[in-house]
XYZ file of C-alpha atoms in Angstrom:
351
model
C -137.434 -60.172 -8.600
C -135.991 -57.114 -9.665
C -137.006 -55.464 -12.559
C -133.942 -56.845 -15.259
C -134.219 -53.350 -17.677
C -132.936 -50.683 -15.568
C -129.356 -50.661 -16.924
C -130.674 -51.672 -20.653
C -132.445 -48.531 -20.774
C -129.682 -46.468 -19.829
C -127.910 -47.915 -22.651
C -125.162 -50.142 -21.203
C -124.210 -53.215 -22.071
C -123.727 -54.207 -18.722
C -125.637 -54.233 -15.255
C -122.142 -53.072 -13.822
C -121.888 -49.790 -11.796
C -117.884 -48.465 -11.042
C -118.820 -47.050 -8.007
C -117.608 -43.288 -7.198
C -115.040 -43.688 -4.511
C -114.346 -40.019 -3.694
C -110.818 -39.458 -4.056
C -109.714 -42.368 -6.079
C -110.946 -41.768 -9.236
C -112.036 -39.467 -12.050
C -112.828 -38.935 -15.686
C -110.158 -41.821 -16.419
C -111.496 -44.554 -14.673
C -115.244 -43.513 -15.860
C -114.179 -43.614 -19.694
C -112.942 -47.377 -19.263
C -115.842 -48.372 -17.639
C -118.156 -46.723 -19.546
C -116.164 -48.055 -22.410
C -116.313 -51.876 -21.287
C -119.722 -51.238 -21.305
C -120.852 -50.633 -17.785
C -121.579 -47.308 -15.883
C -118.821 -45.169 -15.265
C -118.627 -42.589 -12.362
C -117.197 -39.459 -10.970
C -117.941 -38.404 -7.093
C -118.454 -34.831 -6.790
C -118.071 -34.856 -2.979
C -114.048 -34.148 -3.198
C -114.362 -32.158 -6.607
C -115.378 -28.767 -6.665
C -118.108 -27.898 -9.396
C -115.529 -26.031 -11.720
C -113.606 -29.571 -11.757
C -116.183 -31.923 -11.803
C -117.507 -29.600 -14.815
C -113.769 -30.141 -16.567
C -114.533 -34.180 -15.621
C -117.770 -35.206 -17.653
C -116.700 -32.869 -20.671
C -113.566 -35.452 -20.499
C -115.900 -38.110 -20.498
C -118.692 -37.076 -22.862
C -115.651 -35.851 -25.312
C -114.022 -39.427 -24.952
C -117.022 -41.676 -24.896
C -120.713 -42.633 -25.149
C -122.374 -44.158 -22.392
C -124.048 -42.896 -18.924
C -122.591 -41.504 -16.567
C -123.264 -41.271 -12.788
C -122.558 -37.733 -10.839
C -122.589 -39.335 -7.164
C -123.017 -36.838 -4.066
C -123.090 -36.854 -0.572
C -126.005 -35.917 1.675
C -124.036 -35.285 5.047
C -124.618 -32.196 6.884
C -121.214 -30.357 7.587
C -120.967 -29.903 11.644
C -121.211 -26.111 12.736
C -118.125 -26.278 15.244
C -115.179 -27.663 13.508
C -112.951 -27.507 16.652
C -110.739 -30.526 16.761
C -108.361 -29.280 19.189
C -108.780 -32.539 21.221
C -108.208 -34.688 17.792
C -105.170 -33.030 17.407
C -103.816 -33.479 20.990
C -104.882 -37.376 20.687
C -102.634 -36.816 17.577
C -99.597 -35.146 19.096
C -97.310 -38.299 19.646
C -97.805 -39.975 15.941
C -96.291 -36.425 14.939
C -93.901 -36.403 18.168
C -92.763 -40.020 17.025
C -92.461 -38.871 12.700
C -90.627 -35.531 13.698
C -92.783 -33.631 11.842
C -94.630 -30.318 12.791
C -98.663 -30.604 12.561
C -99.115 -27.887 9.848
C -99.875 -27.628 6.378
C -102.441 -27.974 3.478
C -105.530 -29.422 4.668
C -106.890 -31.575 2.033
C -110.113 -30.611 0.161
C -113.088 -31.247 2.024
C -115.741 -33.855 1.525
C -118.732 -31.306 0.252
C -122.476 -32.230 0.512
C -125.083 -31.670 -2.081
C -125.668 -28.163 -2.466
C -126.764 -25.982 -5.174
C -123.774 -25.437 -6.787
C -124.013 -29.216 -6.657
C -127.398 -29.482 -8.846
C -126.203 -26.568 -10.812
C -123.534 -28.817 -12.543
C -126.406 -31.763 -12.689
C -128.345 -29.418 -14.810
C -125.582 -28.381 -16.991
C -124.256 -31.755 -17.163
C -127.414 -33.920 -17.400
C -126.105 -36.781 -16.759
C -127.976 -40.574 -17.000
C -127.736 -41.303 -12.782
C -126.914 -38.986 -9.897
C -126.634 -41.507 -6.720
C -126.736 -39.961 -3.411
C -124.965 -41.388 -0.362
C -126.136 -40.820 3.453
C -129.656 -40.317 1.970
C -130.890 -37.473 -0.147
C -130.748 -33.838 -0.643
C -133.755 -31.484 0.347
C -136.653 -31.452 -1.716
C -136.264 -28.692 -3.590
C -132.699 -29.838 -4.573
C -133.581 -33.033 -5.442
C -136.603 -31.563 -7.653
C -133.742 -29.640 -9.355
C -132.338 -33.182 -10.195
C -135.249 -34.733 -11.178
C -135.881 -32.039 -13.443
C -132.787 -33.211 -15.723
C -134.228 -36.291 -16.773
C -131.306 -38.198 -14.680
C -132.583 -41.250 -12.616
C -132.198 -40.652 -8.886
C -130.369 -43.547 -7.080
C -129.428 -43.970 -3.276
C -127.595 -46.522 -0.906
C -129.487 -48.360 1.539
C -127.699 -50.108 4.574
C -131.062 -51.734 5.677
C -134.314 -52.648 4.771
C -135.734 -49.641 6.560
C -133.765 -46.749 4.363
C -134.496 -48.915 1.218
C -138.422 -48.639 1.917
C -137.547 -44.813 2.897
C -135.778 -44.066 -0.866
C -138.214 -46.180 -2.539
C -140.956 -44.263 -0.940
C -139.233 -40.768 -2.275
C -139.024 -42.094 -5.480
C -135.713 -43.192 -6.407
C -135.343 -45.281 -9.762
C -133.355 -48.210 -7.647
C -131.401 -48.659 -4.373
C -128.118 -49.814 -3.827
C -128.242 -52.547 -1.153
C -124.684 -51.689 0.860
C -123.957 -54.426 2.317
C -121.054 -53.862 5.323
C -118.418 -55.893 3.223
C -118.492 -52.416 1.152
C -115.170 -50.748 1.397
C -115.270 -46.835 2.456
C -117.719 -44.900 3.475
C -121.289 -46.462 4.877
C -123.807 -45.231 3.665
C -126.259 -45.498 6.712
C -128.479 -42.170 7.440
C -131.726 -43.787 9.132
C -131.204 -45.726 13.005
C -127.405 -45.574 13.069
C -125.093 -47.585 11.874
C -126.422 -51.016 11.947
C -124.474 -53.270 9.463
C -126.352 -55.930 7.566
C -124.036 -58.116 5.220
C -124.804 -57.889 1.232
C -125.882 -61.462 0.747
C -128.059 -60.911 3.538
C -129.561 -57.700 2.454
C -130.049 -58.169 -1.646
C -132.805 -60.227 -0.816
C -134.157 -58.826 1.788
C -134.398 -55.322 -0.027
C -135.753 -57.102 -3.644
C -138.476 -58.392 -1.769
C -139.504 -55.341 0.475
C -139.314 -52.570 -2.466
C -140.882 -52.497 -6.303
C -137.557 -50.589 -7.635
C -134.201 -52.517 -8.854
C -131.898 -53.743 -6.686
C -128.316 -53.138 -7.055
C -125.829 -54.848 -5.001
C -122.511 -53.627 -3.749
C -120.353 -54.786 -1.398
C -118.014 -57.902 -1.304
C -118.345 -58.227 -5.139
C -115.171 -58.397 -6.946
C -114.951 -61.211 -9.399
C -117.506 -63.129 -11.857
C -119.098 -65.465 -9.242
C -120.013 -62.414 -6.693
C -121.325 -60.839 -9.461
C -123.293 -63.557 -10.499
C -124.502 -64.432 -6.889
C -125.956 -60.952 -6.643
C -128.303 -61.373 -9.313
C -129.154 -64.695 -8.542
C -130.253 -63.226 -4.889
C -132.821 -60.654 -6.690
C -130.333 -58.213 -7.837
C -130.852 -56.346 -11.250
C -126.978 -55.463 -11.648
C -124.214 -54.844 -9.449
C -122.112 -51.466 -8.124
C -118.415 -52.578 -7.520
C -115.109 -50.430 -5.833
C -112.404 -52.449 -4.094
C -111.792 -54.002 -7.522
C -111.879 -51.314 -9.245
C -108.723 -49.732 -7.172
C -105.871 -51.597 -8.609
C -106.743 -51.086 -12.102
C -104.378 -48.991 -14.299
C -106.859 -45.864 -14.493
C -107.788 -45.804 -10.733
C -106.243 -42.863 -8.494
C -105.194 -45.209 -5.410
C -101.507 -44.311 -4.266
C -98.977 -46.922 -4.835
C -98.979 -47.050 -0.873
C -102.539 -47.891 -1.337
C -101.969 -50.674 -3.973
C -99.298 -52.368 -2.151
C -101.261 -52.563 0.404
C -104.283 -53.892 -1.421
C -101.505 -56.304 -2.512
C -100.683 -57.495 0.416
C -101.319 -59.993 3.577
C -103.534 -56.766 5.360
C -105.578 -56.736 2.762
C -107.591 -59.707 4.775
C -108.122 -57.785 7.371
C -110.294 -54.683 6.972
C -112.332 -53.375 9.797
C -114.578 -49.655 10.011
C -113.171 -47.049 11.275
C -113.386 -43.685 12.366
C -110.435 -42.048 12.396
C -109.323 -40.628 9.086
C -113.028 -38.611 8.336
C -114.905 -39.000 11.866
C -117.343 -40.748 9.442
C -117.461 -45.133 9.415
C -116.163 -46.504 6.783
C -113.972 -49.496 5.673
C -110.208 -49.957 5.249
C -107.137 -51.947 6.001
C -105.766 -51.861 9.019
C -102.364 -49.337 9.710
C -100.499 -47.960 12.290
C -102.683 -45.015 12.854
C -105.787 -47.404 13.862
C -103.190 -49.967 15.687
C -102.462 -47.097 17.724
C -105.646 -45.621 18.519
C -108.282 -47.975 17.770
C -110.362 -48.159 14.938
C -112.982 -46.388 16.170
C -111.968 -43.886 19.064
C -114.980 -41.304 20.343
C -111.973 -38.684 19.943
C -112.270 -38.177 16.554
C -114.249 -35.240 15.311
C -117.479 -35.669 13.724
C -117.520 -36.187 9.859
C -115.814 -34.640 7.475
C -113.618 -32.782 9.768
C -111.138 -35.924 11.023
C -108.929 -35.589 8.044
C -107.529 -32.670 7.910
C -105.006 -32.852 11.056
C -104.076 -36.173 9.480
C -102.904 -34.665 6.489
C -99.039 -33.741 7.185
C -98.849 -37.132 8.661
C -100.320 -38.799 5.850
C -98.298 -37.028 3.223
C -94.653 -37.738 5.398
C -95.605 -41.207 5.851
C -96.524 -41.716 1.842
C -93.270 -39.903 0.962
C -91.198 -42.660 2.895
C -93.682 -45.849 0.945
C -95.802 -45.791 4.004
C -99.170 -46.060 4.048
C -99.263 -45.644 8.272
C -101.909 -42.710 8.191
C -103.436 -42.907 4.946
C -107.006 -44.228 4.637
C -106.580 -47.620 2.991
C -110.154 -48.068 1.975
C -111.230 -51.490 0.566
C -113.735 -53.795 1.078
C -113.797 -57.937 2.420
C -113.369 -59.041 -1.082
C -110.619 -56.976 -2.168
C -108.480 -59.356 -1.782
C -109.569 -61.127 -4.927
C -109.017 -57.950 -6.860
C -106.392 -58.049 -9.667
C -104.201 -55.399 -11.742
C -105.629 -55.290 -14.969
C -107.952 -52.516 -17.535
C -111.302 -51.158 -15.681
C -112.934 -51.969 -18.931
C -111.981 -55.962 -18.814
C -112.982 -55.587 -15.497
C -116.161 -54.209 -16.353
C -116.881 -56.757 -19.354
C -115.658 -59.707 -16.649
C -118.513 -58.297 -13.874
C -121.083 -58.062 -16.629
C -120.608 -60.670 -18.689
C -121.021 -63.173 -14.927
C -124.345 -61.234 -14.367
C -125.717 -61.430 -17.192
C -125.173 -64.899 -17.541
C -126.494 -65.171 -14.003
C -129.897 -63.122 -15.396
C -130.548 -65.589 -18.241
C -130.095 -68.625 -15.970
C -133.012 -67.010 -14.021
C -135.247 -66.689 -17.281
């Protein structure tokens, strides 16, 4: 079994992780988790250093408790043409009326060393990487802090690869995970979380934390009881009163759709998870014309923005995972203390 004293020495209350979710959270959303007595978390892939800077000196000002500084470890494609994208695009902007121009949005950034410059002035308790880790002398730069190195794993294979480079614990991402997967060794080859908790606990000597499809006390509690030291949770995490998800976004997580999520390309050139809208109705959800990640988003961006103006969420990315539907509107700190209070309960059931 996992080892049960990873998040205890860290100093939370907790084994609950808010996970990152570029985009849809920041110092906010990490104060009321921290504060419920979890791990709160701020994604520095859609931040640039000088704001994610201004972020944890709102947390650390506001609360005590770790923190997570979660990066990306994608490598940035050297032709950013999307020419063809945008052709495959003309007729959604044909159909709004609406000319394809305007503010891109900001782009997803990887791990650089501006990246660890703001871990070292920052030193926070966890940086998690996603799409496996930065070079070595980067990630040397992180170590250096004192901050324990975490990384998703999609498969038993990548969890043996981060455990071998030394990461504290793995994340098992299971596919029911909404957004972004997190695979970087073999492709993307999906293995569900109930499935792969197990599977990872038994091939690896680090903690286990599970994410995906957890979103109420007994997921929580099913986690541990399948060799999982604590638990990293999103989807639920989006309707609460300090996330950053549109109100297009929580209608929809709201709503009948919210059943149906599937991966898809289209609104990064990346695979990730979200509810099904127009834009993948009309094109598929995954369609080889899509540019490689990052670069998808930003001829979706005028579109998006028209679309949200009118209440619609046709071309936004409407990330969530299987079990969002049993999220609820409510305070990221009860959800926290709901999520930990079910594991732990789960851990000393197991003693």
């Amino acid at each position: 079994m996992s080892k049960p004293d990873f998040f205890a020495a860290l100093g939370a209350r907790y084994p609950v992780i808010q996970a990152p979710m570029a985009g849809f959270g920041d110092a906010a959303l990490a104060i009321a988790a921290i504060r419920g007595g979890g791990v709160g978390s701020l994604a520095g892939a859609m931040f640039a250093p000088e704001r994610l800077l201004s972020e944890v000196a709102t947390v650390r000002a506001s609360v005590s408790g770790p923190l997570n500084l979660n990066f990306f470890c994608h490598h940035p494609p050297q032709d950013a043409d999307d020419s063809a994208w945008r052709a495959l695009l003309a007729p959604l902007y044909a159909a709004e009326g609406i000319e394809p121009s305007g503010d891109a949005p900001p782009a997803r950034r990887p791990f650089d060393a501006e990246a660890a410059h703001v871990v070292e002035e920052t030193r926070p308790e966890i940086v998690s990487f996603h799409f496996g880790l930065p070079s070595p002398d980067l990630l040397a730069r992180v170590r250096a802090t004192g901050a324990r190195v975490i990384a998703s794993a999609t498969n038993v294979a990548e969890a043996r690869h981060l455990a071998t480079a030394g990461c504290a614990a793995i994340i098992a991402q299971g596919f029911e995970a909404g957004g972004h997967a997190g695979h970087f060794l073999h492709g993307h080859r999906p293995v569900g979380t109930f499935a792969l908790v197990p599977q990872i606990a038994d091939a690896v000597d680090v903690p286990v934390i599970a994410a995906g499809g957890i979103a109420d006390a007994r997921g929580a509690a099913a986690a541990i009881m399948l060799g999982a030291t604590g638990v990293q949770v999103g989807s639920a995490y989006l309707p609460t009163e300090e996330s950053l998800a549109s109100a297009v976004h929580r209608a929809a997580l709201g709503g009948p759709g919210a059943e149906d999520s599937v991966f898809t390309n289209l609104f990064s050139g990346g695979l990730a998870r979200g509810i099904r809208n127009r834009l993948i109705e009309t094109l598929g959800a995954v369609n080889p014309g899509a540019p490689p990640f990052p670069t998808a988003s930003a001829a979706l961006a005028p579109l998006r923005k028209h679309a949200e103006s009118a209440g619609r969420g046709d071309y936004s990315p409407l990330w969530a995972g299987q079990a969002a539907p049993l999220s609820h509107q409510r305070h990221a700190a009860a959800l926290t203390e709901l999520l930990g209070g079910a594991a732990l309960a789960a851990r000393r059931s197991l003693a």
